[in-house]
Amino acid sequence: MASSARKRRWFTICAITASAALVAVPAGAASGGKPSPFGPRAMDRLAHQRTASHGNFAAQVAGDDDGNESDEIAEGADQFAEARTAPGVVSPGAFGAAWSSLNGLRRTGSSWKNITDLPYDSDDPRYRDFDSNSSGGSGRVTGRMAAMAADNDGYVYAGSAGGGVWRSRTGGGHWAPISDKLPTQSTGALALDGAGRLWLGTGEATTNADSYLGSGVYVLSGPHHGTFSQRGRVGGDELESTTIHQLRFGAGRVWAATSEGVWSHSTSRLSGSWKLEYAPNPDYLPGHAKAHDPDAAYKNITNDIAIDPKDPSRVVLAVGWRSGDDYNGFYAKKDGSWQRLTTGLGDLPSDPDTVGEVTFAASADGSRYYAIDQSPKQLEDNPDSSLEGIYVSKSGSPFGPWTKTADYRQLAASGSALTDPGYMPGVQAWYNQFLAVDPGHADHVYAGLEEVYESQDGGARWSTVGPYWNFGFACWNIDPAEQTGDCNPTTHSDQHGVAIGRYHGKAYVYVGNDGGAYKRPVQGSQDADGHATDWSSLNDGTIDTLQYYSVGIGKDLDHGGVSVTGGLQDNGQSELRSNDKVMGSNFGGDGTDTITDPANGCNIAQAYVYLQIQVTQNCAVNDGSWEDDPANATSYSVAPPDNLTGEARFVAPMAADGKDSSTWVAGGRHVWVQTHGYAIRSSAEWSSAFDLGKGHTATAVASSGGKVYAAWCGPCDSKDFTRGIAVGNVDGTGWHQVALPVDGSVPNRYLSGFAIDPENADHAYLTVNGFSRQWTEGPGAGVGHVFETKDGGSTWQDISGNFPDIPADAAVVLPGGGLAVATDLGVVYRGHRTTRWERLGSLPAVAVLQLRVGPDNKLYAATHGRGIYTMSVRGLR
């Protein structure tokens, strides 16, 4: 057994993705969050905080409100959305226009090279540190998979949250991308129809912190060999700028459950418009009276469609926002109109307070229908779980009657790893859901929440075949030599997609989650605890959908070359040494920003959410020896005080001074400075250089030669949005707020990054997120995305010129003086002493959240959905 210290495992939350436009979750509208399995927040502390209270996380920490730890992800969702939407709501068509404009630019530079297209081992034994998740059992991982599809010929399709759709011809593994020609790489749904065609609904629909809107539905007629193209889009632009949760088929039509109602289209004639079947609040749809209302994004959310197998004209719609609204419920047509079902459903709830996120699944023989229901009331009131239940209709009709087969307590007792108060099965049921029925056995069903559950008797009994992780089980020990050997590989947590298919005549179940894709035989084996013994990770390195927030590069002093690291959504911090054949994870959790010593790539600072910073000076290499002697720990928590007061953003900025790598700045409400570099060991070693003001939080910081630029927002959502820039010195002198009137030269939008001229700290560039006033109907939205100061920030000039109207995320000055800018659709470049922008290389339509120049003078791009890319900048003008 592990010691009590080690058993206090760490939890985290999820945060961003890539591609077309973002789900704009209104601030304050969401409750419920996504603390997922990894990162620096102890399990017992998390459970205590959950049990104690509910509400906004930051306010809870500050003592201003009740708090639920799971609200962190909802807060993260709000913040990621507001960066791209505030001060208004983005109109449909913004990303389509941006993609067209970007493709119209002249291309320059050499080709991008993906350097993370190799296996990434979350259980790498080199990094069995207290802050890693090595030995948790997830094995090799990649970025979040939102949807899965499989056929009986060994072909498997994995739809990632932000890295596009991938195909395997070998029952999983040896993957190839098949959607790179589309203007979005965000997947919402995948489905194979009866003719073998593959349907793709774009726009991930989990309403989490990094879900992007899509560009509609596409069909691939020959999925075994072809690739998706824009010519394969179904219908017109009716579903552009939506998210698509499910695609269902019946009576010659495909039905789409979207963020803007339920739509249908002929499956034989793919041209012509989509038909809006039902929208609960049509006034909030694009082009209608309330389209720009801040609440519009969640007023027409639909989750799934259940078609009666015996009479396809009978359809049930699952409609509703996860946190509740008076329109939430189940709907069916009666007398020519859609009406809420209030009777005859049996145990399946009908009240708006108890119908939230819903998933349906039908058996192949038509004898069973299954459903999962997440309850807004549970989300609000129950610190343990938001799951209302799992249900079966033994008539095979979606109209019921339905019988409840399980709640979170029953699932917790089925071998779950989630048995602690405050974090039990279904705690994130609004984010984690799938259902699938074995085609050969109507009572054999799989359910996905945080874990994977299996029942072979129609839901009467359940087994946790894919537990959250192995920590806490009797088989586990941090010392591999003392582990009993009974801990089986499991899947990564947080389930989203599922499919059942056959390879070489054998049936497999395929699951997609925050760690990628996994499979096991449908007729698989279980141990005495009900845990599967035969999961296989399909994340073999040929599929790279890793969702990076940041990248750091330093010299690899042990092996030559460089070491590359970066923070990832729900997959910790990756470490790629120059001699690695398999990349390892040396920190657990949502890795956000990163500082790496250019002179020594094993000196790393990784930020978890809300400015929780961990630092190591040996790449966090550890065999677990800290267990017997804590002095041997190789990573240290050094969070600035704003982490404890809740006054930092979900993804908070930090940076090393460009002239002095031992001086760091970090931003919450305050601009924090520390001068001990990677030798810092205590939060007390930070000092406040400047208070940005009550209600203000830093969105970007940069420093060079002791001069600091800090951007902030507050309020940061669309209502009363404000932003500003403060400038001063690391020693606390010379600080002042720059005058930025709402209608001034710098737009009233989210200020995302600075790039300082290494030769002159008074010369700097500013990037601005969101869209210009053409698309954002908010006060002071302004125009432009890139601005320049030559007087230390006192005045700023718009240098956007022909820059596409697209959210800009970061910038870096290249050797030779050129400027590279990261955007939500790739990288744009402007040469020294020129005014024209060009497209730097050619990436798929994926968000690039950070750019860095390494000590090898190469440019590195952290993409949120396709890993890390590098390019030689030699020869750029």
CSV table of N, CA and C in Angstrom, one decimal, residues 506-605:
chain,number,residue,atom,x,y,z
A,506,LYS,N,-13.0,-10.0,-35.0
A,506,LYS,CA,-13.2,-9.8,-33.6
A,506,LYS,C,-13.8,-8.5,-33.3
A,507,ALA,N,-14.8,-8.4,-32.4
A,507,ALA,CA,-15.5,-7.2,-32.0
A,507,ALA,C,-14.7,-6.4,-30.9
A,508,TYR,N,-14.6,-5.1,-31.1
A,508,TYR,CA,-13.9,-4.3,-30.1
A,508,TYR,C,-14.8,-3.0,-29.8
A,509,VAL,N,-14.7,-2.5,-28.6
A,509,VAL,CA,-15.3,-1.3,-28.2
A,509,VAL,C,-14.1,-0.2,-28.2
A,510,TYR,N,-14.4,0.9,-28.9
A,510,TYR,CA,-13.4,2.0,-29.0
A,510,TYR,C,-14.0,3.2,-28.2
A,511,VAL,N,-13.1,3.7,-27.3
A,511,VAL,CA,-13.6,4.9,-26.5
A,511,VAL,C,-12.6,6.1,-26.8
A,512,GLY,N,-13.2,7.3,-26.8
A,512,GLY,CA,-12.4,8.5,-26.9
A,512,GLY,C,-12.6,9.4,-25.7
A,513,ASN,N,-11.5,9.9,-25.2
A,513,ASN,CA,-11.6,10.7,-24.0
A,513,ASN,C,-10.5,11.8,-24.0
A,514,ASP,N,-10.3,12.4,-22.8
A,514,ASP,CA,-9.3,13.5,-22.8
A,514,ASP,C,-7.9,13.1,-23.0
A,515,GLY,N,-7.6,11.8,-23.0
A,515,GLY,CA,-6.3,11.3,-23.3
A,515,GLY,C,-6.2,10.6,-24.7
A,516,GLY,N,-7.2,10.6,-25.5
A,516,GLY,CA,-7.1,10.1,-26.8
A,516,GLY,C,-8.1,8.9,-27.1
A,517,ALA,N,-7.6,7.8,-27.7
A,517,ALA,CA,-8.4,6.7,-28.1
A,517,ALA,C,-7.8,5.4,-27.5
A,518,TYR,N,-8.8,4.5,-27.1
A,518,TYR,CA,-8.4,3.2,-26.4
A,518,TYR,C,-9.4,2.2,-27.0
A,519,LYS,N,-9.0,0.9,-26.9
A,519,LYS,CA,-9.9,-0.2,-27.3
A,519,LYS,C,-9.7,-1.4,-26.4
A,520,ARG,N,-10.8,-2.2,-26.3
A,520,ARG,CA,-10.7,-3.5,-25.7
A,520,ARG,C,-11.7,-4.4,-26.4
A,521,PRO,N,-11.5,-5.8,-26.3
A,521,PRO,CA,-12.5,-6.7,-26.9
A,521,PRO,C,-13.9,-6.5,-26.3
A,522,VAL,N,-14.9,-6.6,-27.1
A,522,VAL,CA,-16.3,-6.6,-26.6
A,522,VAL,C,-16.5,-7.7,-25.6
A,523,GLN,N,-16.0,-8.9,-26.0
A,523,GLN,CA,-16.0,-10.0,-25.0
A,523,GLN,C,-14.7,-10.0,-24.2
A,524,GLY,N,-14.5,-9.0,-23.5
A,524,GLY,CA,-13.3,-8.8,-22.8
A,524,GLY,C,-13.3,-9.4,-21.4
A,525,SER,N,-12.1,-9.3,-20.7
A,525,SER,CA,-12.0,-9.9,-19.4
A,525,SER,C,-11.9,-8.9,-18.3
A,526,GLN,N,-12.3,-9.3,-17.1
A,526,GLN,CA,-12.3,-8.4,-16.0
A,526,GLN,C,-11.6,-9.1,-14.8
A,527,ASP,N,-11.1,-8.3,-13.9
A,527,ASP,CA,-10.5,-8.9,-12.7
A,527,ASP,C,-11.6,-9.0,-11.6
A,528,ALA,N,-11.3,-9.4,-10.4
A,528,ALA,CA,-12.2,-9.6,-9.3
A,528,ALA,C,-13.0,-8.3,-8.9
A,529,ASP,N,-12.3,-7.2,-9.2
A,529,ASP,CA,-12.9,-5.9,-8.9
A,529,ASP,C,-13.8,-5.3,-10.0
A,530,GLY,N,-13.9,-6.1,-11.1
A,530,GLY,CA,-14.7,-5.6,-12.3
A,530,GLY,C,-13.9,-4.7,-13.2
A,531,HIS,N,-12.6,-4.6,-13.0
A,531,HIS,CA,-11.8,-3.7,-13.8
A,531,HIS,C,-11.3,-4.5,-15.1
A,532,ALA,N,-11.4,-3.9,-16.2
A,532,ALA,CA,-10.9,-4.6,-17.4
A,532,ALA,C,-9.4,-4.9,-17.3
A,533,THR,N,-9.0,-6.0,-17.9
A,533,THR,CA,-7.6,-6.4,-17.9
A,533,THR,C,-7.0,-6.3,-19.3
A,534,ASP,N,-7.8,-5.7,-20.2
A,534,ASP,CA,-7.3,-5.8,-21.6
A,534,ASP,C,-7.5,-4.5,-22.4
A,535,TRP,N,-7.4,-3.4,-21.8
A,535,TRP,CA,-7.4,-2.1,-22.5
A,535,TRP,C,-6.1,-1.9,-23.3
A,536,SER,N,-6.2,-1.4,-24.5
A,536,SER,CA,-5.0,-1.0,-25.3
A,536,SER,C,-5.1,0.4,-25.6
A,537,SER,N,-4.0,1.2,-25.4
A,537,SER,CA,-4.0,2.5,-25.9
A,537,SER,C,-3.7,2.5,-27.4
A,538,LEU,N,-4.5,3.3,-28.1
A,538,LEU,CA,-4.3,3.5,-29.6
A,538,LEU,C,-3.5,4.7,-29.9
A,539,ASN,N,-2.9,5.3,-28.9
A,539,ASN,CA,-2.2,6.6,-29.1
A,539,ASN,C,-0.7,6.3,-29.4
A,540,ASP,N,-0.4,5.8,-30.6
A,540,ASP,CA,0.9,5.3,-30.9
A,540,ASP,C,1.9,6.3,-31.4
A,541,GLY,N,1.5,7.6,-31.4
A,541,GLY,CA,2.4,8.6,-31.9
A,541,GLY,C,2.2,9.0,-33.3
A,542,THR,N,1.5,8.1,-34.1
A,542,THR,CA,1.1,8.5,-35.4
A,542,THR,C,-0.1,9.5,-35.4
A,543,ILE,N,-0.8,9.6,-34.3
A,543,ILE,CA,-1.9,10.6,-34.1
A,543,ILE,C,-1.4,11.6,-33.1
A,544,ASP,N,-1.3,12.8,-33.5
A,544,ASP,CA,-0.9,13.9,-32.6
A,544,ASP,C,-2.0,15.0,-32.6
A,545,THR,N,-2.8,14.9,-31.6
A,545,THR,CA,-3.8,15.9,-31.4
A,545,THR,C,-3.6,16.6,-30.1
A,546,LEU,N,-2.4,16.7,-29.6
A,546,LEU,CA,-2.1,17.2,-28.3
A,546,LEU,C,-2.4,18.7,-28.3
A,547,GLN,N,-3.0,19.1,-27.2
A,547,GLN,CA,-3.6,20.5,-27.0
A,547,GLN,C,-2.7,21.3,-26.1
A,548,TYR,N,-1.7,22.0,-26.7
A,548,TYR,CA,-0.7,22.8,-26.0
A,548,TYR,C,-1.2,24.2,-25.7
A,549,TYR,N,-0.9,24.7,-24.5
A,549,TYR,CA,-1.1,26.1,-24.2
A,549,TYR,C,0.3,26.8,-24.4
A,550,SER,N,1.4,26.1,-24.3
A,550,SER,CA,2.6,26.8,-24.2
A,550,SER,C,3.8,25.9,-24.7
A,551,VAL,N,4.9,26.5,-24.9
A,551,VAL,CA,6.1,25.7,-25.3
A,551,VAL,C,7.3,26.4,-24.7
A,552,GLY,N,8.3,25.6,-24.2
A,552,GLY,CA,9.6,26.1,-23.7
A,552,GLY,C,10.7,25.3,-24.3
A,553,ILE,N,11.8,25.9,-24.6
A,553,ILE,CA,12.9,25.3,-25.3
A,553,ILE,C,14.2,25.6,-24.6
A,554,GLY,N,15.0,24.6,-24.3
A,554,GLY,CA,16.3,24.9,-23.6
A,554,GLY,C,17.3,23.9,-24.1
A,555,LYS,N,18.6,24.2,-24.0
A,555,LYS,CA,19.6,23.2,-24.4
A,555,LYS,C,19.6,21.9,-23.6
A,556,ASP,N,19.7,20.8,-24.2
A,556,ASP,CA,19.8,19.5,-23.6
A,556,ASP,C,21.2,19.3,-23.2
A,557,LEU,N,21.6,19.6,-22.0
A,557,LEU,CA,23.0,19.5,-21.6
A,557,LEU,C,23.5,18.0,-21.5
A,558,ASP,N,22.6,17.1,-21.4
A,558,ASP,CA,23.0,15.7,-21.2
A,558,ASP,C,23.2,15.0,-22.6
A,559,HIS,N,22.4,15.4,-23.6
A,559,HIS,CA,22.4,14.7,-24.8
A,559,HIS,C,22.7,15.5,-26.1
A,560,GLY,N,22.9,16.8,-25.9
A,560,GLY,CA,23.1,17.7,-27.0
A,560,GLY,C,21.7,18.1,-27.6
A,561,GLY,N,21.8,19.1,-28.5
A,561,GLY,CA,20.5,19.5,-29.1
A,561,GLY,C,19.7,20.3,-28.1
A,562,VAL,N,18.4,20.2,-28.2
A,562,VAL,CA,17.5,21.0,-27.3
A,562,VAL,C,16.5,20.0,-26.7
A,563,SER,N,16.0,20.5,-25.6
A,563,SER,CA,14.9,19.8,-24.9
A,563,SER,C,13.6,20.7,-25.0
A,564,VAL,N,12.5,20.1,-25.4
A,564,VAL,CA,11.3,20.9,-25.6
A,564,VAL,C,10.2,20.4,-24.7
A,565,THR,N,9.6,21.4,-24.0
A,565,THR,CA,8.5,21.0,-23.1
A,565,THR,C,7.3,21.9,-23.3
A,566,GLY,N,6.2,21.6,-22.7
A,566,GLY,CA,5.0,22.4,-22.9
A,566,GLY,C,3.8,22.0,-22.1
A,567,GLY,N,2.9,22.9,-21.7
A,567,GLY,CA,1.8,22.6,-20.9
A,567,GLY,C,0.6,22.2,-21.8
A,568,LEU,N,-0.2,21.2,-21.3
A,568,LEU,CA,-1.2,20.6,-22.1
A,568,LEU,C,-2.5,20.6,-21.4
A,569,GLN,N,-3.6,20.6,-22.2
A,569,GLN,CA,-4.9,20.4,-21.6
A,569,GLN,C,-5.0,19.0,-21.1
A,570,ASP,N,-5.2,18.8,-19.8
A,570,ASP,CA,-5.5,17.6,-19.1
A,570,ASP,C,-4.5,16.5,-19.3
A,571,ASN,N,-3.3,16.8,-19.9
A,571,ASN,CA,-2.3,15.8,-20.1
A,571,ASN,C,-0.9,16.3,-19.6
A,572,GLY,N,-1.0,17.1,-18.6
A,572,GLY,CA,0.2,17.5,-17.8
A,572,GLY,C,1.2,18.3,-18.6
A,573,GLN,N,2.5,18.1,-18.3
A,573,GLN,CA,3.6,18.8,-19.0
A,573,GLN,C,4.4,17.8,-19.7
A,574,SER,N,4.6,17.9,-21.0
A,574,SER,CA,5.4,17.0,-21.7
A,574,SER,C,6.9,17.4,-21.7
A,575,GLU,N,7.7,16.4,-21.8
A,575,GLU,CA,9.2,16.6,-21.8
A,575,GLU,C,9.8,15.8,-22.9
A,576,LEU,N,10.3,16.4,-23.9
A,576,LEU,CA,10.9,15.8,-25.0
A,576,LEU,C,12.4,16.1,-25.1
A,577,ARG,N,13.2,15.2,-24.6
A,577,ARG,CA,14.7,15.3,-24.7
A,577,ARG,C,15.2,15.0,-26.1
A,578,SER,N,16.4,15.5,-26.4
A,578,SER,CA,16.8,15.3,-27.8
A,578,SER,C,17.0,13.9,-28.2
A,579,ASN,N,17.2,13.0,-27.2
A,579,ASN,CA,17.5,11.6,-27.6
A,579,ASN,C,16.2,10.7,-27.4
A,580,ASP,N,15.1,11.3,-27.1
A,580,ASP,CA,13.9,10.5,-26.7
A,580,ASP,C,13.2,9.9,-28.0
A,581,LYS,N,12.9,8.7,-27.8
A,581,LYS,CA,12.0,8.0,-28.8
A,581,LYS,C,10.6,8.0,-28.3
A,582,VAL,N,10.4,8.2,-27.0
A,582,VAL,CA,9.0,8.3,-26.4
A,582,VAL,C,9.1,9.5,-25.5
A,583,MET,N,8.1,10.4,-25.7
A,583,MET,CA,8.0,11.6,-24.9
A,583,MET,C,7.4,11.3,-23.5
A,584,GLY,N,7.9,11.9,-22.5
A,584,GLY,CA,7.3,11.6,-21.1
A,584,GLY,C,6.6,12.8,-20.5
A,585,SER,N,5.8,12.5,-19.5
A,585,SER,CA,5.1,13.5,-18.7
A,585,SER,C,5.7,13.7,-17.4
A,586,ASN,N,6.3,14.9,-17.1
A,586,ASN,CA,7.0,15.1,-15.8
A,586,ASN,C,6.2,15.8,-14.8
A,587,PHE,N,5.0,16.4,-15.2
A,587,PHE,CA,4.1,17.0,-14.3
A,587,PHE,C,2.7,16.5,-14.7
A,588,GLY,N,1.8,16.4,-13.7
A,588,GLY,CA,0.4,16.1,-14.0
A,588,GLY,C,-0.4,17.4,-14.1
A,589,GLY,N,-1.6,17.3,-14.6
A,589,GLY,CA,-2.5,18.4,-14.6
A,589,GLY,C,-2.7,19.1,-15.9
A,590,ASP,N,-3.5,20.2,-15.8
A,590,ASP,CA,-3.6,21.1,-17.0
A,590,ASP,C,-2.4,21.9,-16.9
A,591,GLY,N,-1.5,21.7,-17.8
A,591,GLY,CA,-0.3,22.6,-17.9
A,591,GLY,C,-0.7,23.8,-18.7
A,592,THR,N,-0.5,25.0,-18.2
A,592,THR,CA,-0.8,26.2,-18.9
A,592,THR,C,0.4,26.9,-19.4
A,593,ASP,N,0.9,28.0,-18.8
A,593,ASP,CA,2.1,28.6,-19.3
A,593,ASP,C,3.4,27.9,-18.8
A,594,THR,N,4.5,28.2,-19.5
A,594,THR,CA,5.7,27.5,-19.2
A,594,THR,C,6.9,28.5,-19.3
A,595,ILE,N,7.8,28.4,-18.4
A,595,ILE,CA,9.1,29.2,-18.5
A,595,ILE,C,10.2,28.1,-18.5
A,596,THR,N,11.1,28.1,-19.5
A,596,THR,CA,12.2,27.2,-19.6
A,596,THR,C,13.5,28.0,-19.8
A,597,ASP,N,14.5,27.5,-19.1
A,597,ASP,CA,15.8,28.2,-19.2
A,597,ASP,C,16.5,27.8,-20.6
A,598,PRO,N,16.7,28.8,-21.4
A,598,PRO,CA,17.3,28.5,-22.7
A,598,PRO,C,18.7,27.8,-22.6
A,599,ALA,N,19.4,28.1,-21.5
A,599,ALA,CA,20.7,27.5,-21.3
A,599,ALA,C,20.7,26.1,-20.7
A,600,ASN,N,19.5,25.7,-20.2
A,600,ASN,CA,19.4,24.4,-19.6
A,600,ASN,C,17.9,24.0,-19.6
A,601,GLY,N,17.6,23.1,-20.5
A,601,GLY,CA,16.2,22.7,-20.7
A,601,GLY,C,15.6,21.9,-19.6
A,602,CYS,N,16.4,21.5,-18.5
A,602,CYS,CA,15.8,20.8,-17.4
A,602,CYS,C,15.4,21.8,-16.3
A,603,ASN,N,15.7,23.1,-16.5
A,603,ASN,CA,15.2,24.1,-15.6
A,603,ASN,C,13.8,24.6,-16.1
A,604,ILE,N,12.7,24.2,-15.5
A,604,ILE,CA,11.4,24.4,-16.0
A,604,ILE,C,10.5,24.9,-14.9
A,605,ALA,N,9.7,25.9,-15.3
A,605,ALA,CA,8.5,26.3,-14.4
A,605,ALA,C,7.3,26.1,-15.2
